[in-house]
Coordinates of N, CA and C and ligand atoms in Angstrom, one line a residue:
X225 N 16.4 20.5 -1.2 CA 17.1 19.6 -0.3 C 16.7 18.2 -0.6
X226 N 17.4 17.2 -0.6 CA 17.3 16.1 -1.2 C 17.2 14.7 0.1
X227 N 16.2 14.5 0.3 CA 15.7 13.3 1.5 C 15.3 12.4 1.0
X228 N 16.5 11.9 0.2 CA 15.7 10.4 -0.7 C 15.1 9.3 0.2
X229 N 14.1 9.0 -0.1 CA 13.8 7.8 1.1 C 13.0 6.8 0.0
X230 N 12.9 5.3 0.6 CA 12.3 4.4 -0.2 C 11.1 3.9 0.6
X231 N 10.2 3.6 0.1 CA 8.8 3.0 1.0 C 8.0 1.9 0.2
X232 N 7.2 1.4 0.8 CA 6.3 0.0 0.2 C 5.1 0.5 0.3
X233 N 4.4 0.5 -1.2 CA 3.4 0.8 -1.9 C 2.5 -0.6 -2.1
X234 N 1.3 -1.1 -2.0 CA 0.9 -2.3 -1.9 C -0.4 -1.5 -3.3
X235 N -0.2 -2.1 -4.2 CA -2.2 -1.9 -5.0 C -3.1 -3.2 -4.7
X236 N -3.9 -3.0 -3.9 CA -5.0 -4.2 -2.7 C -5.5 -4.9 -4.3
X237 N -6.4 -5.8 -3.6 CA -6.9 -7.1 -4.5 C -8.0 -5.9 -5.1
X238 N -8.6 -5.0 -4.5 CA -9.8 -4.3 -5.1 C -9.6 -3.6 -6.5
X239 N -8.1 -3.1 -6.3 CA -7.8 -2.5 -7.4 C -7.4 -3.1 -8.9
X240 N -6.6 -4.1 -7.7 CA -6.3 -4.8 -9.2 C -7.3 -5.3 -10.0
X241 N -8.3 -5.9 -9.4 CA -9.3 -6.6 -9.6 C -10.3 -5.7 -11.3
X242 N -10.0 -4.2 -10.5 CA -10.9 -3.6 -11.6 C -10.1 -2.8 -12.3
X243 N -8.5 -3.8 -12.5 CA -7.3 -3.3 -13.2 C -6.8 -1.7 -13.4
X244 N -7.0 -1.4 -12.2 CA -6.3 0.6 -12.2 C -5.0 0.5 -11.8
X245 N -4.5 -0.9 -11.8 CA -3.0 -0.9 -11.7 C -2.1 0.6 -12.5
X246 N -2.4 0.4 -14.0 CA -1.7 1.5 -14.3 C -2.1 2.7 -14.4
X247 N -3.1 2.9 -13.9 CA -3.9 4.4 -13.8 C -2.4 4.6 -12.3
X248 N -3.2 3.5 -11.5 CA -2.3 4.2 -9.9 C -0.7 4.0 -9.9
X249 N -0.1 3.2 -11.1 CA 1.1 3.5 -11.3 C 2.0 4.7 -11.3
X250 N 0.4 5.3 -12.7 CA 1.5 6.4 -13.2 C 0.7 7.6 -12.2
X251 N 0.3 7.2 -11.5 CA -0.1 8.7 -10.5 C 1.2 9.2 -9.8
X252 N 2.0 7.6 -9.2 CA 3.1 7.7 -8.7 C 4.2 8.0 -9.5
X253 N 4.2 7.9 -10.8 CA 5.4 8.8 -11.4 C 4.9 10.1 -11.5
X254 N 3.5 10.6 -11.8 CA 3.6 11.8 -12.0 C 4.0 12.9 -11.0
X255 N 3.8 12.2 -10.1 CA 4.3 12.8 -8.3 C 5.2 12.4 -8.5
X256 N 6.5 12.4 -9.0 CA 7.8 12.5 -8.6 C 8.3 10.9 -8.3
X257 N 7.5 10.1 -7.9 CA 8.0 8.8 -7.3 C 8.8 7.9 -8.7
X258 N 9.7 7.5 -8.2 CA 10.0 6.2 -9.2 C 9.6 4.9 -8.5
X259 N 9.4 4.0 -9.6 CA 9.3 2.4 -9.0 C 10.7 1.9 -9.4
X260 N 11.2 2.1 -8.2 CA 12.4 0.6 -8.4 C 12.5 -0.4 -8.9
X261 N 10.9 -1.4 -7.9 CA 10.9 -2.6 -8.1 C 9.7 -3.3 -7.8
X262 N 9.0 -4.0 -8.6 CA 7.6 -4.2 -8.5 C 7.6 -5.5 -8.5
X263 N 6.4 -5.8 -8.2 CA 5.6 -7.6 -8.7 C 4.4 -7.7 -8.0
X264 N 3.7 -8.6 -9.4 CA 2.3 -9.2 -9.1 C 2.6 -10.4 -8.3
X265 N 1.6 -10.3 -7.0 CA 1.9 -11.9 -6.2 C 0.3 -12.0 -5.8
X266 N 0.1 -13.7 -4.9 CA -0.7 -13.5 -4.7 C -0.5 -13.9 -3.1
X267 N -0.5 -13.5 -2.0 CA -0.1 -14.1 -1.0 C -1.4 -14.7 -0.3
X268 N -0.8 -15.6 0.6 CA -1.6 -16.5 1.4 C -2.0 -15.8 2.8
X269 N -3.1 -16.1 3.2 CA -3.6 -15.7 3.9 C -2.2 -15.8 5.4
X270 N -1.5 -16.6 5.5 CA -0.4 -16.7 6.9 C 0.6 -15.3 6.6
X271 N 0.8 -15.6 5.1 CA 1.2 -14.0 4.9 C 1.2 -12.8 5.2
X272 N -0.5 -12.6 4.9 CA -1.2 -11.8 5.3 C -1.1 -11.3 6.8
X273 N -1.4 -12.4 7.7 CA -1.0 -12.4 9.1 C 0.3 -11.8 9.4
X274 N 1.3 -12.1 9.1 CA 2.4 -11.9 9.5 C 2.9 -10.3 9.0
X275 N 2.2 -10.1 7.4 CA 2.6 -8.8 7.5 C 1.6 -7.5 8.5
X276 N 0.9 -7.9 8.3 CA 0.0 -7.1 9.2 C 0.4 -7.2 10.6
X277 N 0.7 -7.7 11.1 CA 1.0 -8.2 12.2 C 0.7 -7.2 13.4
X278 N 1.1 -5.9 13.1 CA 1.0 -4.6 14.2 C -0.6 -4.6 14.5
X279 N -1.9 -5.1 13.2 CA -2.9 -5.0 14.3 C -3.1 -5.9 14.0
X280 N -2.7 -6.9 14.8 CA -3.2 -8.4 15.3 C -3.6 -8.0 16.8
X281 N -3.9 -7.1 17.3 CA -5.1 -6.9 18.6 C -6.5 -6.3 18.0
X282 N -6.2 -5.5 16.6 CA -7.4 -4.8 16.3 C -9.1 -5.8 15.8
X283 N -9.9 -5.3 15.7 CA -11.0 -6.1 15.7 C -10.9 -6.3 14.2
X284 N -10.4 -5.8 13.3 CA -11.0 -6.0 11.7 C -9.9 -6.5 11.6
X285 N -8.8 -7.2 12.1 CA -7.5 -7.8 11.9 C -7.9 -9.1 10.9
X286 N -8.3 -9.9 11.5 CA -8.7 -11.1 10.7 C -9.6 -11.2 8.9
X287 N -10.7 -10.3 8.8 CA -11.0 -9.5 7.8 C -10.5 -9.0 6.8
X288 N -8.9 -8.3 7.5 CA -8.0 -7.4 6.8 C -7.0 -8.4 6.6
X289 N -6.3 -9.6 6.9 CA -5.4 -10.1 6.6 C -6.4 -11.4 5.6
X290 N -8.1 -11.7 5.4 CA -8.4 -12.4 4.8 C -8.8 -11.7 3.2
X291 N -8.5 -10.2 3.7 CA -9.0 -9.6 2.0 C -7.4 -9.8 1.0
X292 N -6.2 -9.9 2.2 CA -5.3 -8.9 1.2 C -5.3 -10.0 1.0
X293 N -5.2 -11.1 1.2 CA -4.5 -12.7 1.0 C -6.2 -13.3 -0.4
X294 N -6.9 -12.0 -0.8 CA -8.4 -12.8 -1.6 C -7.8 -12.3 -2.6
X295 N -7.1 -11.7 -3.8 CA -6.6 -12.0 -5.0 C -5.3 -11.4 -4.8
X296 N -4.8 -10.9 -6.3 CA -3.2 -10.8 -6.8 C -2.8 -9.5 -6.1
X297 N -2.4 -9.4 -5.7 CA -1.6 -7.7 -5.6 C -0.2 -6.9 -6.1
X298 N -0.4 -5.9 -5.9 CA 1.1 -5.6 -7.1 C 1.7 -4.8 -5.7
X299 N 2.8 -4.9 -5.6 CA 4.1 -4.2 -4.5 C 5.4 -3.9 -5.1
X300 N 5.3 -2.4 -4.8 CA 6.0 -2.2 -5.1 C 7.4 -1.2 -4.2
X301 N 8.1 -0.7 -4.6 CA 9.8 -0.2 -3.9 C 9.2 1.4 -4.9
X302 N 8.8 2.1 -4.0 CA 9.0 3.2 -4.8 C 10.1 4.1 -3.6
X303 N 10.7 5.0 -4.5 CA 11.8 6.3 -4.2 C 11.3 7.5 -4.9
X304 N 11.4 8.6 -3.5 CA 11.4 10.1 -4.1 C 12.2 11.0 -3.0
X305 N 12.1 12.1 -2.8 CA 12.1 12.9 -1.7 C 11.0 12.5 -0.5
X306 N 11.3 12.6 0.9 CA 10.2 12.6 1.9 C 9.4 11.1 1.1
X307 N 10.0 10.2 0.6 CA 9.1 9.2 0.0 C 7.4 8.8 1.1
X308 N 8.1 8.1 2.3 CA 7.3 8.1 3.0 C 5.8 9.2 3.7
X309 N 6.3 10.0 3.9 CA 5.3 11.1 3.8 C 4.4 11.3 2.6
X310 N 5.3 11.3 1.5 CA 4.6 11.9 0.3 C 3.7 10.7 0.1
X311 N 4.3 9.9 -0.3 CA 2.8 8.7 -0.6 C 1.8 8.4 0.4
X312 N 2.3 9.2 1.7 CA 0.7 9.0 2.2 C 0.1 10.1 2.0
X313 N 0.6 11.1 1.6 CA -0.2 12.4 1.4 C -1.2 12.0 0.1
X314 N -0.5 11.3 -1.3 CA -1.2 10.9 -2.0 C -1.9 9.8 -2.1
X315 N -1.9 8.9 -1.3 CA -3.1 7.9 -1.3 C -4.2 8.6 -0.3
X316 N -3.7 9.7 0.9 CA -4.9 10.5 1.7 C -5.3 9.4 2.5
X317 N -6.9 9.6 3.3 CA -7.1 9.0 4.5 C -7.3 7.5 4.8
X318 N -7.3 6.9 5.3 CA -7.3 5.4 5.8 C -9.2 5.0 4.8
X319 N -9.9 5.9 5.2 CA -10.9 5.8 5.1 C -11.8 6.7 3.6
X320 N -11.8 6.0 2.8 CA -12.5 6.9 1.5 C -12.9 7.9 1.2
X321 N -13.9 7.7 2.3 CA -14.9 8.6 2.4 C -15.0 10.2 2.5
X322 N -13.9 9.8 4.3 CA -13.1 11.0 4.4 C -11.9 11.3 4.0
X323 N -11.3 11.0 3.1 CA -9.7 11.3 1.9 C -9.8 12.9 1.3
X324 N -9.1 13.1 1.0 CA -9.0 14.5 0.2 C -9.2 14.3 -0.8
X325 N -10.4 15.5 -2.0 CA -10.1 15.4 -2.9 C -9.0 15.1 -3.9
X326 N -8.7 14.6 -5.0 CA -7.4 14.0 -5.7 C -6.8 13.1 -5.1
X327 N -6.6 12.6 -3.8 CA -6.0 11.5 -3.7 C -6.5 10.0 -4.2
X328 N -5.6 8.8 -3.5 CA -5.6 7.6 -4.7 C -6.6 7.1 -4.2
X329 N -7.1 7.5 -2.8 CA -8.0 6.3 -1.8 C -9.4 7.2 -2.1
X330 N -9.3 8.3 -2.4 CA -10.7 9.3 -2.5 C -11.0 8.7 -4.1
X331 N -10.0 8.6 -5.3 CA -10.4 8.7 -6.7 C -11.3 6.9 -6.2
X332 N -10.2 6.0 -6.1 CA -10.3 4.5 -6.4 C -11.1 3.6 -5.1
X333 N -10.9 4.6 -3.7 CA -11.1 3.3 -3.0 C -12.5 2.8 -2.6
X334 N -13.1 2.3 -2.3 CA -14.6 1.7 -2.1 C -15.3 1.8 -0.6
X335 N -14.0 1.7 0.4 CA -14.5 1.2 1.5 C -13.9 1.2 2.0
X336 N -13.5 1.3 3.5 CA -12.2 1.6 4.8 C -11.3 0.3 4.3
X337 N -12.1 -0.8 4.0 CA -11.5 -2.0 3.6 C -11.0 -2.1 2.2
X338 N -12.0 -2.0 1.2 CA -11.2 -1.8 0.3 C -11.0 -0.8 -0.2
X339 N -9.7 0.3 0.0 CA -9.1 1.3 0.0 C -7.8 1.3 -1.1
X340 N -7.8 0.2 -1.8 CA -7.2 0.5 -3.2 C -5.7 0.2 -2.8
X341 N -5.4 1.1 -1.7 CA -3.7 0.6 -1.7 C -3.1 0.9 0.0
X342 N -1.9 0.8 0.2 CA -1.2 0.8 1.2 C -0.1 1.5 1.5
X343 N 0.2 1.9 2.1 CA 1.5 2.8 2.0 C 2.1 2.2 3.7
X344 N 3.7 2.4 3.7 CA 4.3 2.6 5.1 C 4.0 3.5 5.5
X345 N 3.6 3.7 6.9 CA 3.5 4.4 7.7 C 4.5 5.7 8.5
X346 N 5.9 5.0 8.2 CA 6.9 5.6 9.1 C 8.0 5.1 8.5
X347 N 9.2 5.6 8.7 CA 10.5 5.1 7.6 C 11.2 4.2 8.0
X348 N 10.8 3.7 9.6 CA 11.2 2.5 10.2 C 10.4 1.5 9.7
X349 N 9.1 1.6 10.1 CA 7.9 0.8 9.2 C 8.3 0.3 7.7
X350 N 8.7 1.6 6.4 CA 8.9 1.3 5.3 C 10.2 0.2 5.0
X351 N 11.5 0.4 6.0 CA 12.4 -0.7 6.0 C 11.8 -2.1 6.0
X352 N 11.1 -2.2 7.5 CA 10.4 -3.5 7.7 C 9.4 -4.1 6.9
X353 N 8.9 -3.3 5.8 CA 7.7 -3.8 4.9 C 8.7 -3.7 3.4
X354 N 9.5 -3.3 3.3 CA 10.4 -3.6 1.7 C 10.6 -4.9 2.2
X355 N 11.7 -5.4 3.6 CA 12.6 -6.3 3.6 C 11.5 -7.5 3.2
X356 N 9.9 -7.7 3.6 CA 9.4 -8.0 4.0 C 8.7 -9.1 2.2
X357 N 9.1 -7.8 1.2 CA 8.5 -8.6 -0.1 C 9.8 -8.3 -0.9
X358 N 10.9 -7.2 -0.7 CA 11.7 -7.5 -1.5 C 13.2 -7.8 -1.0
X359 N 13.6 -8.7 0.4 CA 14.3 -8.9 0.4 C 15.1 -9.8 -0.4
X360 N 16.7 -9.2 -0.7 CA 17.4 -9.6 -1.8 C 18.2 -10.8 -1.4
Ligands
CMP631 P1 -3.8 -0.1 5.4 O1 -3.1 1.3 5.3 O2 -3.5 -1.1 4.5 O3 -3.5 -0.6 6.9 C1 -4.4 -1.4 7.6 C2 -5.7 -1.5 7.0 O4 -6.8 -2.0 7.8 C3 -6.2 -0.2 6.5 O5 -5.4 0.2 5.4 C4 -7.7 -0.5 6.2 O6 -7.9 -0.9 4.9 C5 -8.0 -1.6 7.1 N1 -9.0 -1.2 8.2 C6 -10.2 -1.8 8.3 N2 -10.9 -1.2 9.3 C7 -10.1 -0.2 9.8 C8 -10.2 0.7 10.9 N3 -11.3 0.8 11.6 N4 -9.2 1.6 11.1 C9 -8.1 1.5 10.3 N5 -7.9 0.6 9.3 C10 -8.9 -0.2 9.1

């Protein structure tokens, strides 16, 4: 059955930083994902704010919108089946620590904070976070 869906993949400043860009690229082709549409940026911290914006009540909000806005990040438009779901099944838990073996946040990530990458949450979510870097 074919549930093509598109979602927003973020690789955090952490990752890029210690260049696993293409390590975590091609994890997502090997899983079935294609990248549509990619780019290196570096956004500003108001940025930051604004995309995050859903936890602008939470306590590590300020923290979290001053990391993603501390170097370059790569965003990308990937599509598969179940896109949404699936890429969060393959980056695994919010938190490193606890992630499943083989996933992206268990191989690469450091820290609840720096956790390597980002995924949409929900396929309403994923609309609002494409329009958000790749509106045409
Ligand atoms: P991400 O999927 O990008 O969405 C919000 C980010 O907030 C999350 O990954 C974490 O990197 C970060 N974060 C920091 N502290 C927490 C926390 N206690 N719970 C959830 N997310 C957190």
């Amino acid at each position: 059955m074919s549930n093509i869906e598109q979602t927003l993949s973020i690789i955090k400043p952490d990752a890029v930083e210690r260049n696993l860009q293409d390590k975590i690229k091609n994890e997502f082709k090997i899983n079935g994902f294609e990248i549509l549409q990619e780019k290196k940026i570096h956004i500003s911290k108001e940025e930051a704010e604004k995309f995050y914006k859903v936890h602008e009540s939470k306590p590590f909000y300020n923290d979290l919108c001053t990391y993603l806005s501390s170097g370059p990040i790569i965003v990308m438009k990937l599509q598969r089946s179940n896109a949404v779901l699936e890429n969060r099944k393959l980056m695994g838990a919010t938190n490193p620590e606890v992630a499943e073996e083989g996933t992206l946040r268990k191989k690469y990530g450091i820290s609840i904070d720096k956790n390597s990458v980002h995924g949409s949450d929900s396929i309403e979510n994923a609309e609002i976070e494409l329009d958000f870097f790749f509106k045409d």
